[in-house]
Coordinates of C-alpha atoms in Angstrom, one line a residue:
Chain I
M298 CA -46.7 -33.7 -24.4
G299 CA -46.0 -36.2 -21.6
K300 CA -47.0 -39.4 -23.3
G301 CA -48.9 -41.9 -21.1
F302 CA -49.9 -39.3 -18.6
S303 CA -53.6 -39.2 -18.5
S304 CA -56.1 -37.9 -16.0
R305 CA -56.8 -41.5 -15.0
Q306 CA -53.1 -42.0 -14.4
L307 CA -53.1 -38.9 -12.2
D308 CA -55.9 -40.3 -10.0
H309 CA -53.9 -43.6 -9.7
I310 CA -50.7 -41.8 -8.7
I311 CA -52.5 -39.6 -6.2
D312 CA -53.9 -42.7 -4.6
L313 CA -50.4 -44.4 -4.5
A314 CA -48.9 -41.3 -2.9
K315 CA -51.7 -41.2 -0.3
L316 CA -52.6 -37.6 -1.2
S317 CA -56.0 -36.0 -1.8
L318 CA -56.6 -33.2 -4.2
T319 CA -59.8 -31.2 -4.9
A320 CA -61.2 -31.3 -8.5
Q321 CA -59.8 -27.8 -9.1
E322 CA -56.4 -28.7 -7.7
K323 CA -56.3 -31.8 -9.8
K324 CA -57.1 -29.9 -13.0
R325 CA -54.3 -27.3 -12.3
C326 CA -51.8 -30.0 -11.2
F327 CA -52.5 -32.1 -14.4
K328 CA -51.7 -29.2 -16.7
Q329 CA -48.5 -28.2 -14.7
L330 CA -47.3 -31.8 -14.7
K331 CA -47.9 -32.3 -18.4
D332 CA -45.7 -29.2 -19.0
I333 CA -43.0 -30.5 -16.7
L334 CA -43.1 -34.0 -18.3
A335 CA -42.9 -32.4 -21.8
Y336 CA -39.7 -30.6 -20.6
I337 CA -38.2 -33.8 -19.2
E338 CA -38.9 -35.8 -22.4
Q339 CA -35.6 -34.4 -23.9
L340 CA -33.7 -36.9 -21.8
G341 CA -34.7 -39.5 -24.2
Q342 CA -32.2 -37.9 -26.7
V343 CA -29.2 -38.9 -24.7
K344 CA -27.5 -42.1 -25.8
T345 CA -27.0 -44.1 -22.6
K346 CA -26.6 -47.6 -23.9
D347 CA -23.2 -48.0 -22.4
S348 CA -23.8 -45.9 -19.2
Q349 CA -24.2 -47.1 -15.7
P350 CA -26.7 -45.5 -13.5
I351 CA -25.2 -43.6 -10.6
S352 CA -26.7 -42.7 -7.3
Q353 CA -23.9 -42.9 -4.7
I354 CA -22.0 -39.9 -6.1
T355 CA -18.8 -40.1 -3.9
G356 CA -18.2 -43.8 -4.4
L357 CA -18.8 -45.0 -0.9
K358 CA -19.7 -48.7 -0.4
N359 CA -20.9 -50.9 2.5
V360 CA -20.5 -48.3 5.3
C361 CA -21.1 -50.4 8.4
R362 CA -20.7 -50.2 12.1
Q363 CA -20.3 -52.8 14.9
D364 CA -23.6 -54.4 15.9
E365 CA -23.4 -52.9 19.4
I366 CA -26.3 -51.5 21.5
S367 CA -25.9 -47.9 22.4
P368 CA -28.2 -45.3 24.0
S369 CA -31.1 -44.4 21.9
L370 CA -34.2 -42.2 22.1
A371 CA -36.3 -42.8 25.3
S372 CA -39.8 -44.0 24.5
G373 CA -41.4 -41.0 26.2
E374 CA -39.4 -38.7 23.8
A375 CA -40.3 -40.8 20.8
L376 CA -44.0 -40.8 21.5
K377 CA -44.4 -37.1 22.5
N378 CA -45.0 -35.7 19.0
S379 CA -47.8 -38.2 18.2
S380 CA -51.4 -37.1 18.4
R381 CA -52.6 -40.6 19.2
T382 CA -50.8 -42.9 21.6
Q383 CA -51.9 -45.7 23.9
G384 CA -49.5 -46.6 26.7
N385 CA -46.1 -47.1 25.1
Y386 CA -47.6 -47.4 21.6
F387 CA -48.5 -45.2 18.7
A388 CA -52.2 -45.7 17.9
V389 CA -53.2 -46.3 14.3
D390 CA -56.4 -47.0 12.4
Q391 CA -57.3 -50.6 12.1
I392 CA -56.2 -52.0 8.7
L393 CA -57.2 -55.6 9.0
E394 CA -60.7 -56.7 9.4
E395 CA -62.2 -60.1 10.4
K396 CA -64.4 -61.6 7.8
Chain U
M211 CA -19.8 -7.8 11.2
N212 CA -17.6 -10.8 10.3
L213 CA -16.2 -13.3 12.8
T214 CA -12.8 -11.7 13.1
Q215 CA -14.4 -8.3 13.9
I216 CA -16.7 -9.9 16.5
Q217 CA -13.9 -11.7 18.2
Q218 CA -11.8 -8.5 18.2
G219 CA -14.8 -6.6 19.7
F220 CA -14.9 -9.2 22.5
E221 CA -11.1 -9.0 23.0
D222 CA -11.2 -5.2 23.1
R223 CA -14.2 -5.2 25.5
E224 CA -16.1 -3.1 23.0
F225 CA -19.1 -5.4 23.7
S226 CA -19.8 -8.7 25.4
S227 CA -21.6 -11.7 23.8
Q228 CA -24.7 -10.8 25.8
E229 CA -24.6 -7.2 24.6
L230 CA -24.0 -8.3 21.0
T231 CA -26.8 -10.9 21.2
G232 CA -29.1 -8.3 22.7
Q233 CA -28.3 -6.0 19.7
Y234 CA -29.2 -8.7 17.2
L235 CA -32.4 -9.6 19.1
A236 CA -33.4 -5.9 19.1
R237 CA -32.8 -5.7 15.3
I238 CA -34.8 -8.8 14.8
K239 CA -37.7 -7.4 16.8
K240 CA -37.5 -4.2 14.7
F241 CA -37.3 -5.7 11.2
N242 CA -38.8 -9.1 11.4
P243 CA -42.5 -8.0 11.2
R244 CA -41.6 -6.4 7.9
L245 CA -39.1 -8.9 6.4
N246 CA -40.5 -12.1 7.8
V247 CA -37.1 -13.8 8.3
F248 CA -37.4 -15.6 11.7
L249 CA -40.2 -18.2 12.3
T250 CA -39.0 -18.8 15.9
V251 CA -36.7 -16.5 18.0
T252 CA -35.0 -18.5 20.7
K253 CA -34.4 -15.4 22.9
Q254 CA -33.8 -17.1 26.3
L255 CA -31.7 -19.8 24.8
A256 CA -29.6 -17.2 23.0
L257 CA -29.1 -15.0 26.1
D258 CA -28.2 -18.1 28.3
Q259 CA -25.7 -19.2 25.7
A260 CA -24.2 -15.7 25.4
K261 CA -23.9 -15.5 29.2
A262 CA -22.0 -18.8 29.3
A263 CA -19.7 -17.6 26.5
D264 CA -18.9 -14.4 28.4
Q265 CA -18.1 -16.4 31.5
R266 CA -15.8 -18.6 29.5
R267 CA -14.0 -15.6 28.2
T268 CA -13.6 -14.1 31.7
H269 CA -11.9 -17.3 32.7
K270 CA -9.8 -17.4 29.6
K271 CA -11.5 -20.6 28.4
S272 CA -12.8 -19.3 25.1
L273 CA -13.7 -22.0 22.6
G274 CA -12.6 -20.3 19.4
L275 CA -13.9 -18.2 16.5
L276 CA -17.6 -19.2 17.0
D277 CA -17.7 -18.8 20.8
G278 CA -20.3 -16.2 21.7
V279 CA -21.3 -15.6 18.1
P280 CA -25.0 -15.4 17.2
C281 CA -26.3 -17.7 14.4
A282 CA -29.5 -18.2 12.5
I283 CA -30.6 -21.7 11.6
K284 CA -32.7 -22.7 8.6
D285 CA -36.0 -24.2 9.9
L286 CA -35.2 -27.5 8.2
I287 CA -32.6 -28.4 10.8
C288 CA -33.7 -29.9 14.1
L289 CA -33.1 -27.9 17.2
K290 CA -34.0 -29.8 20.3
D291 CA -36.9 -28.6 22.4
Y292 CA -37.9 -25.8 19.9
P293 CA -40.3 -25.9 16.9
T294 CA -38.9 -27.1 13.6
T295 CA -41.5 -26.6 11.0
A296 CA -39.7 -27.2 7.6
G297 CA -41.8 -24.1 6.5
S298 CA -44.8 -26.4 6.5
K299 CA -48.2 -26.6 8.3
I300 CA -47.8 -30.4 8.6
L301 CA -45.0 -29.8 11.1
E302 CA -46.6 -26.8 12.9
N303 CA -45.5 -27.1 16.5
F304 CA -43.3 -30.2 15.9
I305 CA -40.7 -30.2 18.6
P306 CA -37.6 -32.4 17.8
S307 CA -36.2 -34.6 20.7
Y308 CA -32.7 -34.2 19.5
D309 CA -30.3 -31.7 18.0
A310 CA -29.0 -32.2 14.5
T311 CA -25.3 -33.1 14.4
V312 CA -24.4 -29.6 13.0
I313 CA -26.3 -28.0 16.0
E314 CA -24.4 -30.3 18.4
R315 CA -21.1 -29.1 16.9
L316 CA -22.1 -25.4 16.9
K317 CA -23.2 -25.6 20.5
A318 CA -19.9 -27.4 21.4
A319 CA -18.1 -24.4 19.8
G320 CA -20.0 -21.9 22.0
A321 CA -22.3 -20.5 19.2
V322 CA -25.3 -18.6 20.2
I323 CA -28.6 -19.6 18.5
L324 CA -30.9 -16.7 17.7
G325 CA -33.6 -18.7 16.2
K326 CA -35.0 -20.6 13.1
V327 CA -35.4 -18.9 9.8
N328 CA -37.9 -19.1 6.9
L329 CA -37.6 -21.3 3.9
D330 CA -39.6 -22.7 1.0
E331 CA -41.7 -25.6 2.5
F332 CA -39.5 -28.7 2.7
A333 CA -36.9 -26.8 0.8
H334 CA -39.0 -27.0 -2.4
G335 CA -38.5 -23.7 -4.2
S336 CA -36.2 -21.0 -5.3
S337 CA -37.9 -17.9 -3.8
T338 CA -39.2 -18.7 -0.3
E339 CA -42.7 -18.0 -1.7
N340 CA -43.6 -21.7 -1.0
S341 CA -43.3 -21.2 2.8
A342 CA -46.6 -21.9 4.6
Y343 CA -45.6 -19.0 6.8
G344 CA -45.4 -16.2 4.2
V345 CA -42.6 -15.1 1.9
T346 CA -39.4 -13.4 3.2
K347 CA -38.6 -10.0 1.7
N348 CA -35.3 -9.3 0.0
P349 CA -33.6 -6.6 2.1
W350 CA -32.2 -5.0 -1.1
D351 CA -35.8 -4.5 -2.5
E352 CA -38.7 -5.6 -0.4
T353 CA -40.9 -6.2 -3.4
R354 CA -38.5 -8.9 -4.5
V355 CA -37.7 -12.4 -3.3
P356 CA -34.6 -13.3 -1.4
G357 CA -34.3 -16.5 -3.4
G358 CA -34.7 -20.0 -2.0
S359 CA -35.1 -22.3 -0.4
S360 CA -32.7 -20.8 2.2
G361 CA -34.2 -17.3 1.7
G362 CA -34.5 -16.6 5.5
S363 CA -30.9 -17.6 6.1
A364 CA -29.7 -15.3 3.3
A365 CA -31.9 -12.4 4.3
A366 CA -30.8 -12.7 8.0
V367 CA -27.2 -12.2 7.1
A368 CA -27.9 -9.5 4.4
A369 CA -30.0 -7.5 6.8
D370 CA -27.6 -7.9 9.7
L371 CA -30.1 -9.9 11.8
A372 CA -27.3 -12.5 12.3
P373 CA -23.6 -12.5 11.3
V374 CA -23.7 -16.2 10.2
A375 CA -26.4 -18.7 9.3
L376 CA -26.9 -22.3 8.2
G377 CA -28.8 -23.2 5.1
S378 CA -29.2 -26.3 3.0
D379 CA -28.7 -26.9 -0.7
T380 CA -30.2 -29.7 -2.9
G381 CA -30.3 -27.9 -6.3
G382 CA -29.0 -24.4 -5.4
S383 CA -30.8 -23.5 -2.2
I384 CA -27.8 -22.0 -0.5
R385 CA -26.0 -20.5 -3.5
Q386 CA -29.0 -18.9 -5.3
P387 CA -30.3 -17.0 -2.3
A388 CA -26.7 -16.0 -1.4
A389 CA -26.4 -14.5 -5.0
L390 CA -29.8 -12.7 -4.8
T391 CA -28.9 -11.1 -1.4
G392 CA -25.2 -10.4 -1.9
I393 CA -23.7 -12.7 0.7
T394 CA -21.4 -15.8 0.6
G395 CA -23.2 -19.1 0.5
F396 CA -21.4 -22.5 0.3
K397 CA -22.5 -26.0 -0.6
P398 CA -20.0 -28.5 0.5
T399 CA -19.0 -31.7 -1.3
Y400 CA -21.7 -34.3 -0.8
G401 CA -21.1 -36.0 2.5
A402 CA -18.7 -33.3 3.9
V403 CA -21.3 -32.2 6.4
S404 CA -23.6 -34.6 8.3
R405 CA -27.2 -34.7 7.3
R406 CA -28.4 -36.2 10.5
G407 CA -31.1 -33.9 11.9
L408 CA -31.7 -32.2 8.5
I409 CA -35.2 -32.9 7.4
A410 CA -34.5 -34.9 4.2
M411 CA -35.5 -33.5 0.8
A412 CA -33.4 -35.5 -1.8
S413 CA -31.0 -37.8 0.1
S414 CA -28.4 -38.2 -2.7
L415 CA -28.2 -34.4 -3.2
D416 CA -28.8 -32.6 0.1
Q417 CA -26.0 -30.7 2.0
I418 CA -26.0 -28.3 4.9
G419 CA -23.7 -25.3 4.4
P420 CA -22.7 -22.0 6.0
M421 CA -24.1 -18.6 4.8
T422 CA -21.9 -15.7 5.9
E423 CA -20.4 -12.4 4.9
T424 CA -17.1 -13.8 3.8
A425 CA -15.3 -16.9 2.5
E426 CA -13.0 -16.7 5.5
D427 CA -16.0 -17.0 7.9
T428 CA -17.3 -19.9 5.8
L429 CA -14.0 -21.7 6.2
A430 CA -14.2 -21.2 10.0
M431 CA -17.7 -22.6 10.1
M432 CA -16.8 -25.5 7.9
K433 CA -13.9 -26.5 10.1
L434 CA -16.5 -26.8 12.9
I435 CA -19.4 -28.5 11.3
A436 CA -17.7 -30.7 8.6
G437 CA -16.4 -34.2 9.3
P438 CA -17.5 -37.8 9.6
D439 CA -20.5 -38.6 11.7
C440 CA -21.4 -42.1 12.8
Y441 CA -25.1 -41.2 12.4
D442 CA -24.7 -40.4 8.7
G443 CA -23.2 -43.2 6.6
T444 CA -22.6 -40.9 3.7
T445 CA -20.2 -38.6 5.5
I446 CA -16.6 -38.2 4.3
N447 CA -13.4 -36.6 5.7
L448 CA -12.2 -33.2 4.3
K449 CA -8.7 -31.8 4.5
F450 CA -8.2 -28.0 4.7
K451 CA -5.2 -26.4 3.1
A452 CA -4.4 -22.7 2.9
L453 CA -3.7 -21.1 -0.5
N454 CA -1.4 -18.2 -0.3
S455 CA -1.6 -17.0 -3.9
L456 CA -3.9 -17.2 -6.9
K457 CA -0.8 -17.4 -9.2
G458 CA -1.0 -20.4 -11.4
L459 CA -4.5 -21.4 -10.4
K460 CA -6.2 -22.9 -13.5
V461 CA -9.7 -21.5 -14.0
G462 CA -12.3 -22.8 -16.5
L463 CA -15.3 -21.0 -17.9
P464 CA -17.8 -23.6 -19.0
Q465 CA -19.2 -22.4 -22.3
E466 CA -22.6 -24.1 -21.7
Y467 CA -23.1 -21.9 -18.6
F468 CA -22.9 -18.7 -20.6
T469 CA -26.0 -19.0 -22.8
K470 CA -28.4 -16.3 -24.1
D471 CA -30.6 -17.0 -21.1
L472 CA -28.1 -15.3 -18.8
D473 CA -28.9 -11.5 -18.3
S474 CA -26.1 -9.7 -20.2
D475 CA -25.1 -7.5 -17.2
I476 CA -24.7 -10.6 -15.1
K477 CA -22.5 -12.2 -17.8
Q478 CA -20.4 -9.0 -17.8
A479 CA -20.0 -9.1 -14.0
V480 CA -18.8 -12.7 -14.1
E481 CA -16.4 -12.0 -16.9
K482 CA -15.0 -9.1 -14.9
A483 CA -14.5 -11.4 -11.9
A484 CA -12.6 -13.8 -14.2
Q485 CA -10.4 -10.8 -15.2
V486 CA -9.7 -10.0 -11.5
L487 CA -8.4 -13.6 -11.1
A488 CA -6.4 -13.4 -14.3
R489 CA -4.7 -10.2 -13.2
A490 CA -3.7 -12.0 -10.0
G491 CA -1.9 -14.6 -12.0
A492 CA -4.6 -17.3 -12.6
F493 CA -4.9 -18.9 -16.0
V494 CA -8.4 -18.6 -17.3
R495 CA -9.7 -20.6 -20.3
S496 CA -12.8 -21.9 -21.8
V497 CA -13.9 -25.5 -21.1
S498 CA -16.9 -27.6 -22.1
L499 CA -19.5 -29.6 -20.1
P500 CA -21.5 -31.1 -23.0
H501 CA -24.4 -32.7 -21.0
T502 CA -25.2 -29.4 -19.2
P503 CA -28.4 -28.8 -21.1
Y504 CA -29.9 -32.0 -19.7
A505 CA -29.0 -31.4 -16.1
L506 CA -32.2 -29.7 -15.1
A507 CA -34.3 -32.5 -16.6
V508 CA -32.1 -35.1 -14.7
Y509 CA -32.6 -33.1 -11.5
Y510 CA -36.4 -32.8 -11.9
I511 CA -36.6 -36.6 -12.2
I512 CA -34.2 -37.7 -9.5
Q513 CA -35.1 -35.1 -6.9
P514 CA -38.9 -35.6 -7.0
V515 CA -38.4 -39.4 -6.8
E516 CA -36.3 -39.0 -3.7
V517 CA -38.7 -36.3 -2.3
A518 CA -41.7 -38.7 -2.8
S519 CA -39.8 -41.3 -0.9
N520 CA -38.7 -39.0 1.9
L521 CA -42.1 -37.3 2.4
A522 CA -43.8 -40.7 2.8
R523 CA -42.8 -40.6 6.4
F524 CA -45.3 -37.7 7.0
D525 CA -48.3 -39.9 7.7
G526 CA -49.5 -38.2 10.9
V527 CA -48.7 -41.3 12.9
H528 CA -45.4 -40.7 14.7
F529 CA -45.3 -37.0 14.4
G530 CA -46.9 -34.1 12.4
K531 CA -50.4 -33.6 11.1
T532 CA -52.2 -35.4 8.3
R533 CA -51.0 -35.3 4.7
D534 CA -53.7 -32.8 3.6
K535 CA -51.6 -30.2 5.4
L536 CA -48.8 -30.6 2.7
G537 CA -48.5 -27.5 0.5
P538 CA -49.1 -27.5 -3.3
E539 CA -45.5 -27.6 -4.4
A540 CA -44.7 -30.5 -2.1
R541 CA -47.7 -32.4 -3.5
R542 CA -46.7 -31.6 -7.1
R543 CA -43.2 -33.0 -6.5
I544 CA -44.5 -36.1 -4.7
I545 CA -46.9 -36.8 -7.6
L546 CA -44.1 -36.2 -10.2
G547 CA -41.7 -38.5 -8.3
T548 CA -44.3 -41.2 -7.8
F549 CA -45.1 -41.2 -11.5
T550 CA -41.5 -41.2 -12.9
S551 CA -40.6 -44.1 -10.5
S552 CA -43.8 -46.1 -11.1
A553 CA -43.9 -49.5 -12.8
G554 CA -43.8 -49.1 -16.6
Y555 CA -42.2 -45.6 -16.4
A556 CA -39.2 -46.1 -14.1
D557 CA -36.9 -47.3 -16.9
K558 CA -37.8 -44.5 -19.2
Y559 CA -37.5 -41.7 -16.7
Y560 CA -35.7 -42.6 -13.4
L561 CA -33.2 -45.1 -14.7
Q562 CA -32.4 -42.9 -17.8
A563 CA -31.9 -39.9 -15.4
Q564 CA -29.5 -42.0 -13.3
K565 CA -27.5 -42.8 -16.4
V566 CA -27.4 -39.2 -17.7
R567 CA -26.3 -38.2 -14.2
S568 CA -23.2 -40.4 -14.6
K569 CA -22.5 -38.7 -17.9
I570 CA -22.8 -35.3 -16.2
K571 CA -20.3 -36.5 -13.5
E572 CA -17.9 -37.7 -16.3
D573 CA -18.0 -34.3 -18.0
Y574 CA -16.8 -32.7 -14.7
D575 CA -14.1 -35.4 -14.2
Q576 CA -12.8 -34.6 -17.7
V577 CA -12.7 -30.9 -17.1
F578 CA -11.1 -31.1 -13.7
N579 CA -8.2 -32.9 -15.4
Q580 CA -7.6 -29.6 -17.2
V581 CA -8.5 -26.9 -14.6
D582 CA -8.6 -26.5 -10.8
I583 CA -11.9 -24.6 -10.5
L584 CA -14.8 -23.4 -12.6
L585 CA -16.4 -19.9 -12.7
A586 CA -20.0 -19.2 -13.7
A587 CA -22.9 -17.0 -12.7
T588 CA -25.0 -18.5 -9.8
S589 CA -28.4 -17.3 -11.1
P590 CA -29.4 -16.2 -14.6
T591 CA -31.2 -13.2 -13.3
P592 CA -30.9 -11.0 -10.2
A593 CA -33.7 -11.1 -7.5
F594 CA -37.1 -11.3 -9.2
K595 CA -40.4 -9.8 -8.0
I596 CA -42.6 -11.6 -5.5
G597 CA -45.3 -13.3 -7.5
E598 CA -43.4 -13.2 -10.8
K599 CA -42.7 -16.9 -11.2
V600 CA -44.6 -18.7 -8.4
Q601 CA -47.7 -19.4 -10.7
D602 CA -45.5 -21.2 -13.2
P603 CA -43.6 -24.1 -11.6
L604 CA -41.5 -24.8 -14.7
K605 CA -40.4 -21.1 -14.9
M606 CA -39.4 -21.3 -11.3
Y607 CA -37.4 -24.5 -11.9
L608 CA -35.4 -22.7 -14.6
S609 CA -33.9 -20.4 -11.9
D610 CA -31.8 -23.4 -10.9
V611 CA -30.3 -24.2 -14.2
L612 CA -26.8 -23.0 -13.2
T613 CA -26.7 -24.7 -9.8
V614 CA -28.3 -28.1 -10.1
P615 CA -25.5 -29.8 -12.1
V616 CA -23.2 -29.2 -9.1
N617 CA -25.5 -31.2 -6.8
L618 CA -25.9 -34.0 -9.3
A619 CA -22.1 -34.4 -9.3
G620 CA -21.7 -34.0 -5.6
L621 CA -19.3 -31.1 -6.0
P622 CA -18.4 -28.2 -3.6
A623 CA -19.5 -24.7 -4.8
V624 CA -19.7 -21.2 -3.4
S625 CA -21.5 -18.1 -4.4
V626 CA -19.9 -14.8 -3.6
S627 CA -21.0 -11.3 -4.6
C628 CA -19.3 -9.9 -7.7
G629 CA -21.3 -6.8 -8.6
L630 CA -24.5 -4.9 -8.6
V631 CA -27.1 -4.5 -11.5
K632 CA -30.0 -2.1 -11.7
R633 CA -33.6 -3.3 -12.0
G634 CA -36.5 -0.9 -11.6
G635 CA -34.1 1.7 -10.4
K636 CA -32.8 -0.4 -7.6
D637 CA -29.3 -1.9 -7.1
L638 CA -29.4 -5.7 -6.9
P639 CA -26.5 -8.0 -6.2
V640 CA -25.0 -10.5 -8.6
G641 CA -23.5 -13.8 -7.5
L642 CA -20.3 -15.4 -8.9
Q643 CA -20.2 -19.2 -8.6
I644 CA -16.9 -21.0 -8.0
I645 CA -17.1 -24.8 -8.4
G646 CA -14.4 -27.4 -7.5
N647 CA -13.9 -31.1 -7.8
Q648 CA -15.2 -33.4 -5.1
R649 CA -13.3 -32.9 -1.7
Q650 CA -11.8 -29.6 -3.0
D651 CA -13.9 -27.5 -0.6
S652 CA -10.8 -25.9 0.9
L653 CA -9.5 -24.9 -2.6
V654 CA -12.9 -23.4 -3.6
L655 CA -13.1 -21.3 -0.5
E656 CA -9.5 -20.2 -0.7
A657 CA -10.1 -19.1 -4.2
A658 CA -13.2 -17.2 -3.0
R659 CA -11.1 -15.7 -0.2
G660 CA -8.5 -14.6 -2.7
Y661 CA -11.2 -12.9 -4.8
Q662 CA -12.6 -11.1 -1.8
R663 CA -9.2 -9.8 -0.9
L664 CA -9.1 -8.1 -4.3
T665 CA -12.7 -6.8 -4.4
D666 CA -15.2 -5.0 -2.2
W667 CA -18.5 -6.4 -3.3
H668 CA -18.9 -8.6 -0.2
N669 CA -18.7 -5.5 2.0
L670 CA -21.9 -4.0 0.4
K671 CA -25.1 -4.3 2.5
P672 CA -28.6 -2.9 1.7
K673 CA -29.7 0.2 3.6
L674 CA -32.7 -0.6 5.8
N675 CA -34.5 2.3 7.5

């Protein structure tokens, strides 16, 4: 079974991922994740001591452009899909409090 | 109807683009309530575009093979001023302020956009059952899935609701639904088609690709949508080269793709396809890709990590609703990806997966020193019943076992119809997968075109009454 994956771990991960699950959803999710992790464990069998990790699969490096200003999204367009705006700003919940 | 037939129809004045578009819109109106393919029908846009195409034709200013041709677009691709939902409630009524690069290119070619089609939510799935807007029915058997995640795109072409469509493929999401619905679905080399405007699933794996009736139509679409884009730093340039004969083509059958998990009649259909190529002068041999058994595990570590990262932007601040509107599969993948990349576990899972990914790529590099293309099945089974796998995520993930290694290595691959098998008394299509080395998109599609010149499977369509 997925070693190290406890119910407490699941709670921590859910918090990190800014999700919320009901107790029933958590129970089902936990079982499904343990099965998936058990399947994934087999990767430990592969000898990778001399392998490099790969993520850029076509070998591209340092793709840049000139630092020039060009037309971009108008602020009205950028704001229009938000449910909470104030003037030209997105409105968010306060995260810093004064003590 | 394929693109050549459509353009011939325009030339011969059999129908105008407006009439053709009207016919497709009528068919959509008739069959969509039953099949649930289209989430948004852009009727006025389509008719305006068709009218402009007809006017261009009258003035002999036609733009080419796609001018006046109706298309369906997977609802993961941004179309300016119309809803793009990603098949999710979190983006219900989200209206993009820009067109994806592929849409800009289609519009510049005169294509007519019929609307946005259904998908598994955020492209997470292999059946379209994970859509928050209901499953799409397979036109060959409406009790079965069309595959996923581009199930709507596949069903649209299979049911003649659109002659061509765009889908996206991260672990098989173009190829597998193409196989399950008997159409041609192509995933380009990673970077060949710009991802700007595609709602990101796994950024090192995603590609947009054409879904059509023929490899020839796929080539026509690729010439329009492929090519470098300043907005996508991972794009590359492709060269297209015609192949006039299959003689001397070196074809490999990877033994690890022909396991006991493959339905035996699917295996037979693929072997028959290999014989067709051999009779045309190709050299067919067995090859080995030893790390194949690990590919699915590598994919289900790397992809969820990238998904967790990409879906972090859905915080309800700049766009979209709050995170509680994300569906169960999206949440499952976010949680899995967050865990396997978290402190204390990232080395064991994510880093190890990245290393095994490089070994999978090396296997392919070795094999492409010996052969030009590979043949395999696309899906281990034909279309399965709605509800059959959706309760068991791991069982659903196993549908992708033949397609994910291709995304991990960034290779081009197409699925074309190569036969019919019977399940529950119904005929269901079988997909043949043709895989090439990176940047060999043209070769893969020319091989598929050669196969379609020698066979009739791609001409079969389901009967809808």
